[in-house]
Structure formats: C-alpha cells, structure tokens
PDB file of C-alpha atoms in Angstrom:
ATOM      1  CA  UNK A 115       0.034  -0.031   0.018  1.00 76.00           C
ATOM      2  CA  UNK A 116       0.882   3.652  -0.220  1.00 85.00           C
ATOM      3  CA  UNK A 117       1.834   5.494   2.935  1.00 90.00           C
ATOM      4  CA  UNK A 118       3.305   8.772   4.126  1.00 95.00           C
ATOM      5  CA  UNK A 119       4.627   9.008   7.671  1.00 96.00           C
ATOM      6  CA  UNK A 120       5.522  12.105   9.546  1.00 97.00           C
ATOM      7  CA  UNK A 121       5.514  13.117  13.213  1.00 97.00           C
ATOM      8  CA  UNK A 122       2.180  14.306  14.597  1.00 97.00           C
ATOM      9  CA  UNK A 123       3.622  17.278  16.468  1.00 97.00           C
ATOM     10  CA  UNK A 124       6.855  19.075  17.114  1.00 98.00           C
ATOM     11  CA  UNK A 125       7.764  22.013  19.402  1.00 98.00           C
ATOM     12  CA  UNK A 126      10.694  24.479  18.729  1.00 98.00           C
ATOM     13  CA  UNK A 127      11.900  27.773  20.037  1.00 97.00           C
ATOM     14  CA  UNK A 128      11.694  31.022  18.160  1.00 97.00           C
ATOM     15  CA  UNK A 129      14.957  31.750  16.370  1.00 97.00           C
ATOM     16  CA  UNK A 130      16.083  28.094  16.420  1.00 98.00           C
ATOM     17  CA  UNK A 131      16.270  25.439  13.624  1.00 98.00           C
ATOM     18  CA  UNK A 132      13.841  22.568  13.274  1.00 98.00           C
ATOM     19  CA  UNK A 133      13.788  19.500  10.909  1.00 98.00           C
ATOM     20  CA  UNK A 134      10.525  17.747  10.029  1.00 98.00           C
ATOM     21  CA  UNK A 135      11.037  14.266   8.650  1.00 98.00           C
ATOM     22  CA  UNK A 136       8.883  12.423   6.237  1.00 98.00           C
ATOM     23  CA  UNK A 137       9.157   8.826   4.974  1.00 97.00           C
ATOM     24  CA  UNK A 138       7.098   7.630   2.045  1.00 96.00           C
ATOM     25  CA  UNK A 139       5.986   4.455   0.256  1.00 92.00           C
ATOM     26  CA  UNK A 140       4.290   5.097  -3.037  1.00 89.00           C
ATOM     27  CA  UNK A 141       3.572   3.030  -6.072  1.00 88.00           C
ATOM     28  CA  UNK A 142       6.197   4.573  -8.317  1.00 90.00           C
ATOM     29  CA  UNK A 143       7.501   7.938  -7.421  1.00 90.00           C
ATOM     30  CA  UNK A 144       7.344  11.281  -9.320  1.00 91.00           C
ATOM     31  CA  UNK A 145       8.432  13.712  -6.676  1.00 93.00           C
ATOM     32  CA  UNK A 146       7.748  14.873  -3.183  1.00 96.00           C
ATOM     33  CA  UNK A 147       5.904  18.080  -2.150  1.00 96.00           C
ATOM     34  CA  UNK A 148       5.841  20.088   1.136  1.00 97.00           C
ATOM     35  CA  UNK A 149       2.963  22.425   2.029  1.00 98.00           C
ATOM     36  CA  UNK A 150       2.309  24.731   4.918  1.00 98.00           C
ATOM     37  CA  UNK A 151      -1.168  24.970   6.424  1.00 97.00           C
ATOM     38  CA  UNK A 152      -2.067  27.526   9.110  1.00 97.00           C
ATOM     39  CA  UNK A 153      -4.977  26.637  11.312  1.00 95.00           C
ATOM     40  CA  UNK A 154      -8.319  27.080   9.569  1.00 93.00           C
ATOM     41  CA  UNK A 155      -6.714  28.007   6.279  1.00 96.00           C
ATOM     42  CA  UNK A 156      -5.857  26.245   3.052  1.00 96.00           C
ATOM     43  CA  UNK A 157      -2.488  24.480   2.376  1.00 97.00           C
ATOM     44  CA  UNK A 158       0.077  26.541   0.474  1.00 97.00           C
ATOM     45  CA  UNK A 159       3.041  25.197  -1.537  1.00 96.00           C
ATOM     46  CA  UNK A 160       6.498  25.288   0.027  1.00 96.00           C
ATOM     47  CA  UNK A 161       8.713  22.990  -2.198  1.00 95.00           C
ATOM     48  CA  UNK A 162       8.948  20.224  -4.730  1.00 95.00           C
ATOM     49  CA  UNK A 163      11.818  17.688  -4.916  1.00 95.00           C
ATOM     50  CA  UNK A 164      12.305  14.989  -7.508  1.00 94.00           C
ATOM     51  CA  UNK A 165      16.050  14.496  -7.442  1.00 94.00           C
ATOM     52  CA  UNK A 166      18.211  13.591  -4.546  1.00 96.00           C
ATOM     53  CA  UNK A 167      19.638  16.391  -2.527  1.00 97.00           C
ATOM     54  CA  UNK A 168      18.899  19.632  -0.808  1.00 97.00           C
ATOM     55  CA  UNK A 169      16.798  22.525  -2.320  1.00 94.00           C
ATOM     56  CA  UNK A 170      17.190  25.758  -0.457  1.00 94.00           C
ATOM     57  CA  UNK A 171      14.603  28.529  -0.582  1.00 92.00           C
ATOM     58  CA  UNK A 172      15.280  31.416   1.810  1.00 95.00           C
ATOM     59  CA  UNK A 173      14.712  30.110   5.481  1.00 97.00           C
ATOM     60  CA  UNK A 174      13.224  26.914   4.232  1.00 97.00           C
ATOM     61  CA  UNK A 175      15.067  23.924   2.696  1.00 97.00           C
ATOM     62  CA  UNK A 176      13.874  20.505   1.575  1.00 98.00           C
ATOM     63  CA  UNK A 177      15.913  17.354   1.174  1.00 98.00           C
ATOM     64  CA  UNK A 178      15.186  14.167  -0.650  1.00 97.00           C
ATOM     65  CA  UNK A 179      16.832  10.665  -0.614  1.00 97.00           C
ATOM     66  CA  UNK A 180      14.890   8.498  -3.218  1.00 95.00           C
ATOM     67  CA  UNK A 181      16.904   5.392  -2.161  1.00 94.00           C
ATOM     68  CA  UNK A 182      15.800   5.771   1.413  1.00 95.00           C
ATOM     69  CA  UNK A 183      12.276   6.891   0.711  1.00 95.00           C
ATOM     70  CA  UNK A 184      12.934   9.868   2.977  1.00 96.00           C
ATOM     71  CA  UNK A 185      12.603  13.550   2.945  1.00 98.00           C
ATOM     72  CA  UNK A 186      12.861  16.409   5.409  1.00 98.00           C
ATOM     73  CA  UNK A 187      11.861  20.134   5.659  1.00 98.00           C
ATOM     74  CA  UNK A 188      14.389  22.298   7.355  1.00 98.00           C
ATOM     75  CA  UNK A 189      13.210  25.656   8.865  1.00 98.00           C
ATOM     76  CA  UNK A 190      15.782  28.125  10.018  1.00 97.00           C
ATOM     77  CA  UNK A 191      15.551  31.250  12.101  1.00 98.00           C
ATOM     78  CA  UNK A 192      12.080  30.174  13.285  1.00 98.00           C
ATOM     79  CA  UNK A 193       9.496  32.910  13.692  1.00 98.00           C
ATOM     80  CA  UNK A 194       6.197  32.755  15.518  1.00 97.00           C
ATOM     81  CA  UNK A 195       4.334  32.877  12.122  1.00 97.00           C
ATOM     82  CA  UNK A 196       5.965  29.527  11.318  1.00 98.00           C
ATOM     83  CA  UNK A 197       3.557  27.869  13.714  1.00 98.00           C
ATOM     84  CA  UNK A 198       1.435  25.754  11.407  1.00 98.00           C
ATOM     85  CA  UNK A 199       1.013  22.277  10.125  1.00 98.00           C
ATOM     86  CA  UNK A 200       3.491  20.983   7.506  1.00 98.00           C
ATOM     87  CA  UNK A 201       2.124  18.452   5.029  1.00 98.00           C
ATOM     88  CA  UNK A 202       4.322  16.025   3.068  1.00 97.00           C
ATOM     89  CA  UNK A 203       2.926  14.525  -0.079  1.00 96.00           C
ATOM     90  CA  UNK A 204       4.364  11.987  -2.436  1.00 95.00           C
ATOM     91  CA  UNK A 205       3.382  11.805  -6.167  1.00 93.00           C
ATOM     92  CA  UNK A 206       2.819   8.308  -7.258  1.00 91.00           C
ATOM     93  CA  UNK A 207       3.114   6.649 -10.674  1.00 90.00           C
ATOM     94  CA  UNK A 208      -0.433   7.963 -11.676  1.00 87.00           C
ATOM     95  CA  UNK A 209       0.714  11.504 -10.784  1.00 88.00           C
ATOM     96  CA  UNK A 210      -1.646  11.523  -7.831  1.00 89.00           C
ATOM     97  CA  UNK A 211      -0.495  13.017  -4.528  1.00 92.00           C
ATOM     98  CA  UNK A 212      -0.523  10.797  -1.471  1.00 93.00           C
ATOM     99  CA  UNK A 213      -0.694  13.016   1.630  1.00 95.00           C
ATOM    100  CA  UNK A 214       0.655  12.587   5.178  1.00 96.00           C
ATOM    101  CA  UNK A 215      -1.398  13.582   8.106  1.00 96.00           C
ATOM    102  CA  UNK A 216       0.726  16.603   8.688  1.00 97.00           C
ATOM    103  CA  UNK A 217       3.158  17.710  11.480  1.00 98.00           C
ATOM    104  CA  UNK A 218       1.914  20.480  13.769  1.00 97.00           C
ATOM    105  CA  UNK A 219       4.752  22.805  14.543  1.00 98.00           C
ATOM    106  CA  UNK A 220       4.445  24.776  17.812  1.00 98.00           C
ATOM    107  CA  UNK A 221       6.823  27.728  18.206  1.00 98.00           C
ATOM    108  CA  UNK A 222       7.485  28.974  21.623  1.00 96.00           C
ATOM    109  CA  UNK A 223       9.053  32.366  22.422  1.00 94.00           C
TER     110      UNK A 223
ATOM    111  CA  UNK B 101     -11.506  36.977  -8.696  1.00 55.00           C
ATOM    112  CA  UNK B 102      -7.988  35.852  -8.431  1.00 72.00           C
ATOM    113  CA  UNK B 103      -6.944  32.315  -7.788  1.00 93.00           C
ATOM    114  CA  UNK B 104      -9.469  29.654  -6.698  1.00 97.00           C
ATOM    115  CA  UNK B 105     -12.727  30.335  -4.839  1.00 97.00           C
ATOM    116  CA  UNK B 106     -15.208  27.907  -3.157  1.00 98.00           C
ATOM    117  CA  UNK B 107     -18.766  28.348  -2.040  1.00 97.00           C
ATOM    118  CA  UNK B 108     -20.261  28.118   0.547  1.00 98.00           C
ATOM    119  CA  UNK B 109     -17.791  28.803   3.238  1.00 97.00           C
ATOM    120  CA  UNK B 110     -19.695  26.592   5.581  1.00 97.00           C
ATOM    121  CA  UNK B 111     -22.893  24.596   5.691  1.00 97.00           C
ATOM    122  CA  UNK B 112     -25.012  22.569   8.031  1.00 97.00           C
ATOM    123  CA  UNK B 113     -26.992  20.000   6.196  1.00 96.00           C
ATOM    124  CA  UNK B 114     -29.637  17.493   7.179  1.00 97.00           C
ATOM    125  CA  UNK B 115     -28.856  13.809   6.355  1.00 98.00           C
ATOM    126  CA  UNK B 116     -30.324  12.753   3.162  1.00 97.00           C
ATOM    127  CA  UNK B 117     -30.247  16.123   1.453  1.00 97.00           C
ATOM    128  CA  UNK B 118     -28.523  16.864  -1.715  1.00 98.00           C
ATOM    129  CA  UNK B 119     -25.763  19.433  -1.765  1.00 97.00           C
ATOM    130  CA  UNK B 120     -23.381  20.912  -4.375  1.00 98.00           C
ATOM    131  CA  UNK B 121     -20.165  22.440  -3.414  1.00 98.00           C
ATOM    132  CA  UNK B 122     -18.999  25.065  -5.884  1.00 98.00           C
ATOM    133  CA  UNK B 123     -15.362  25.643  -7.085  1.00 98.00           C
ATOM    134  CA  UNK B 124     -14.093  28.111  -9.614  1.00 98.00           C
ATOM    135  CA  UNK B 125     -10.632  29.023 -10.772  1.00 97.00           C
ATOM    136  CA  UNK B 126      -9.364  31.832 -12.982  1.00 96.00           C
ATOM    137  CA  UNK B 127      -5.766  30.629 -13.596  1.00 95.00           C
ATOM    138  CA  UNK B 128      -6.715  28.566 -16.686  1.00 95.00           C
ATOM    139  CA  UNK B 129      -5.353  25.479 -14.907  1.00 95.00           C
ATOM    140  CA  UNK B 130      -6.000  22.241 -16.758  1.00 95.00           C
ATOM    141  CA  UNK B 131      -6.266  20.063 -13.712  1.00 95.00           C
ATOM    142  CA  UNK B 132      -8.627  20.327 -10.695  1.00 96.00           C
ATOM    143  CA  UNK B 133      -9.174  18.288  -7.560  1.00 97.00           C
ATOM    144  CA  UNK B 134     -11.537  17.819  -4.656  1.00 98.00           C
ATOM    145  CA  UNK B 135     -10.105  16.678  -1.290  1.00 98.00           C
ATOM    146  CA  UNK B 136     -11.612  16.122   2.098  1.00 98.00           C
ATOM    147  CA  UNK B 137      -9.586  16.774   5.238  1.00 97.00           C
ATOM    148  CA  UNK B 138     -10.447  15.099   8.541  1.00 96.00           C
ATOM    149  CA  UNK B 139      -8.695  15.469  11.871  1.00 90.00           C
ATOM    150  CA  UNK B 140      -5.745  13.121  12.133  1.00 86.00           C
ATOM    151  CA  UNK B 141      -5.862  12.092   8.504  1.00 89.00           C
ATOM    152  CA  UNK B 142      -4.134  13.450   5.517  1.00 86.00           C
ATOM    153  CA  UNK B 143      -5.921  15.084   2.664  1.00 94.00           C
ATOM    154  CA  UNK B 144      -7.839  12.431   0.725  1.00 96.00           C
ATOM    155  CA  UNK B 145      -8.563  12.803  -2.912  1.00 95.00           C
ATOM    156  CA  UNK B 146     -12.275  12.415  -3.794  1.00 97.00           C
ATOM    157  CA  UNK B 147     -12.332  13.137  -7.511  1.00 97.00           C
ATOM    158  CA  UNK B 148     -10.160  14.800  -9.986  1.00 96.00           C
ATOM    159  CA  UNK B 149     -10.142  16.179 -13.543  1.00 96.00           C
ATOM    160  CA  UNK B 150      -7.043  16.385 -15.655  1.00 93.00           C
ATOM    161  CA  UNK B 151      -8.772  18.554 -18.288  1.00 94.00           C
ATOM    162  CA  UNK B 152     -12.111  20.011 -19.204  1.00 95.00           C
ATOM    163  CA  UNK B 153     -14.578  17.186 -20.138  1.00 95.00           C
ATOM    164  CA  UNK B 154     -12.826  14.431 -18.220  1.00 96.00           C
ATOM    165  CA  UNK B 155     -13.023  13.231 -14.621  1.00 97.00           C
ATOM    166  CA  UNK B 156     -11.592  10.404 -12.538  1.00 95.00           C
ATOM    167  CA  UNK B 157     -12.133   8.822  -9.159  1.00 96.00           C
ATOM    168  CA  UNK B 158      -9.734   9.386  -6.299  1.00 94.00           C
ATOM    169  CA  UNK B 159      -9.243   7.450  -3.079  1.00 92.00           C
ATOM    170  CA  UNK B 160     -12.679   8.112  -1.578  1.00 96.00           C
ATOM    171  CA  UNK B 161     -15.234   8.764  -4.395  1.00 98.00           C
ATOM    172  CA  UNK B 162     -18.267   6.929  -2.881  1.00 97.00           C
ATOM    173  CA  UNK B 163     -21.225   9.198  -2.362  1.00 97.00           C
ATOM    174  CA  UNK B 164     -19.748  12.039  -4.415  1.00 98.00           C
ATOM    175  CA  UNK B 165     -19.947  13.058  -8.019  1.00 98.00           C
ATOM    176  CA  UNK B 166     -18.299  15.759 -10.103  1.00 98.00           C
ATOM    177  CA  UNK B 167     -18.507  17.337 -13.513  1.00 97.00           C
ATOM    178  CA  UNK B 168     -16.105  19.477 -15.551  1.00 97.00           C
ATOM    179  CA  UNK B 169     -18.101  21.218 -18.245  1.00 97.00           C
ATOM    180  CA  UNK B 170     -15.483  23.880 -18.734  1.00 97.00           C
ATOM    181  CA  UNK B 171     -11.990  24.870 -17.597  1.00 96.00           C
ATOM    182  CA  UNK B 172     -12.941  27.067 -14.755  1.00 97.00           C
ATOM    183  CA  UNK B 173     -15.637  25.268 -12.801  1.00 98.00           C
ATOM    184  CA  UNK B 174     -15.488  21.860 -10.913  1.00 98.00           C
ATOM    185  CA  UNK B 175     -18.594  21.375  -8.703  1.00 98.00           C
ATOM    186  CA  UNK B 176     -18.847  18.496  -6.260  1.00 98.00           C
ATOM    187  CA  UNK B 177     -22.218  17.025  -5.518  1.00 98.00           C
ATOM    188  CA  UNK B 178     -23.306  14.902  -2.473  1.00 98.00           C
ATOM    189  CA  UNK B 179     -26.359  13.083  -3.810  1.00 96.00           C
ATOM    190  CA  UNK B 180     -27.727  12.130  -0.375  1.00 97.00           C
ATOM    191  CA  UNK B 181     -25.577  13.409   2.483  1.00 97.00           C
ATOM    192  CA  UNK B 182     -24.596  11.154   5.402  1.00 98.00           C
ATOM    193  CA  UNK B 183     -22.928  12.162   8.769  1.00 97.00           C
ATOM    194  CA  UNK B 184     -19.705  10.471   7.738  1.00 97.00           C
ATOM    195  CA  UNK B 185     -19.361  13.201   5.044  1.00 98.00           C
ATOM    196  CA  UNK B 186     -18.942  15.864   7.729  1.00 98.00           C
ATOM    197  CA  UNK B 187     -15.575  17.270   6.823  1.00 98.00           C
ATOM    198  CA  UNK B 188     -13.666  20.177   5.429  1.00 98.00           C
ATOM    199  CA  UNK B 189     -13.601  20.082   1.597  1.00 98.00           C
ATOM    200  CA  UNK B 190     -10.853  21.624  -0.420  1.00 98.00           C
ATOM    201  CA  UNK B 191     -10.831  22.289  -4.083  1.00 98.00           C
ATOM    202  CA  UNK B 192      -7.434  22.661  -5.788  1.00 97.00           C
ATOM    203  CA  UNK B 193      -6.093  23.177  -9.236  1.00 96.00           C
ATOM    204  CA  UNK B 194      -2.793  22.715 -11.021  1.00 94.00           C
ATOM    205  CA  UNK B 195      -1.260  23.737 -14.336  1.00 91.00           C
ATOM    206  CA  UNK B 196      -0.891  20.033 -15.172  1.00 84.00           C
ATOM    207  CA  UNK B 197      -0.299  16.757 -13.485  1.00 74.00           C
ATOM    208  CA  UNK B 198       3.326  16.082 -14.179  1.00 76.00           C
ATOM    209  CA  UNK B 199       6.349  17.188 -12.152  1.00 68.00           C
ATOM    210  CA  UNK B 200       6.227  20.557 -10.711  1.00 71.00           C
ATOM    211  CA  UNK B 201       3.310  21.349 -12.931  1.00 75.00           C
ATOM    212  CA  UNK B 202       1.381  19.451 -10.222  1.00 82.00           C
ATOM    213  CA  UNK B 203       1.934  22.284  -7.802  1.00 91.00           C
ATOM    214  CA  UNK B 204      -1.547  22.538  -6.476  1.00 94.00           C
ATOM    215  CA  UNK B 205      -3.354  25.814  -5.494  1.00 95.00           C
ATOM    216  CA  UNK B 206      -6.009  25.374  -2.899  1.00 97.00           C
ATOM    217  CA  UNK B 207      -9.280  27.176  -2.391  1.00 97.00           C
ATOM    218  CA  UNK B 208     -10.257  28.418   1.057  1.00 97.00           C
ATOM    219  CA  UNK B 209     -12.288  25.388   1.842  1.00 97.00           C
ATOM    220  CA  UNK B 210     -15.846  24.476   2.733  1.00 98.00           C
ATOM    221  CA  UNK B 211     -16.676  23.292   6.236  1.00 97.00           C
ATOM    222  CA  UNK B 212     -19.627  20.868   5.960  1.00 98.00           C
ATOM    223  CA  UNK B 213     -21.558  19.404   8.836  1.00 98.00           C
ATOM    224  CA  UNK B 214     -24.110  16.694   8.142  1.00 98.00           C
ATOM    225  CA  UNK B 215     -26.550  16.057  10.996  1.00 96.00           C
TER     226      UNK B 215
END
C-alpha cells in the first residue's frame, strides 16, 4: 500500500532550527511536495523535490533521498508565524498526490 | 476574482439532502481536484479532472460526483448526504499533473456538517 509517515507534533523555540522528517512508500515515485497549512486555512506550496539532494529557498530547505524513501523540511531562524502544520505529499506513478497527516509545529518564544 | 474560490464557506445539512459545493478558478489551470480533510488524517482525494470534459475517481469517491463542463468550474455533489461526510472540503487546481506542474493551489475550503 501507499503510505506517508511524519511526526504528529513538534515544538521548537523562536530563532532556532527545526527539521521535520517524512518517509514515504508510493507506487512509483514522481516527486515529493511540502505544503504549509495554518490553522483554519488552505494548504500553500513550499517545495517540490524529484532529485536527490537539498533544495534551499530562503529560510526553508527541503531534502530528498529516493533510495531511502525519505525527505525532510528544514526551517531556520524560526518565527512565530511559522507555527502551522506541515504536510508531506508523495506523487505516485499515476501523478496523484498521497498526503501525510501533517506535522503540527508549535513555536515557543 | 484571483485564484481559486469555493462556496459556500460553511454549511450545516440534514442527512439525506442533496448538496453541491462550488469551485471556480481563474488561472486557466488544466487539472482540478476535490479533497476532504479530517482530523488526524491526510488530505484524501475524492475526484479529479485532468482537463475539461474528463473526470476520474480518487481514493474516496463513494457518495460524491463531479462534472467538468469547462476549464474554470468543478462542482462536487453529494447526492444524499450522510453524517460521515462531515468534513472540510478543499478544491485545488494545478497547471498540469506532471512534475512541478502538479503544484496545487487550494481554495479556502468549505466546512460541511451533516446532521
């Protein structure tokens, strides 16, 4: 079966760095997405990885290892506005997204 | 309008009633999607459309139907609502379905309660 695993909740301190991990099992693989979702709002796109390695975009970076079925989202210089859920989604052989349940990130001052 | 809109924002519905959730995008995206989001679960795909005139079933299609008469609109219909369809429904669109063309843009969601 297809499955996306990520931690349910994480806590970090303002100004610090946090890494949110995601492991995936999909039927075929056509890339991995990360989305941010603030409470009561719609998900918004953060990153897309299809090749191994690290993609950096400002304070956010995303890493992919296809051989390990593993990705992480790295958030630096955390700000209170980064408190949100972070959704990992793998794209399968039919180009459909398989979504994880999301990681709720709590930022403390 | 800019982006993707959904209506209504929220709705309370009696079981057995018929309901259509509306979704409109103005980005001329080819692909559109309907998801439901329940607490503790990931987004689950209900139906999708890769291009106007075509639709496909997602992971949880039972009890729902869609149509795609044109590029912009993708309504979702619950023929006879049941309490298990209580959820937040998101409509999304993407330029295409391949690679980063599958970056999906989401509407604000419809919160549906079926009593």
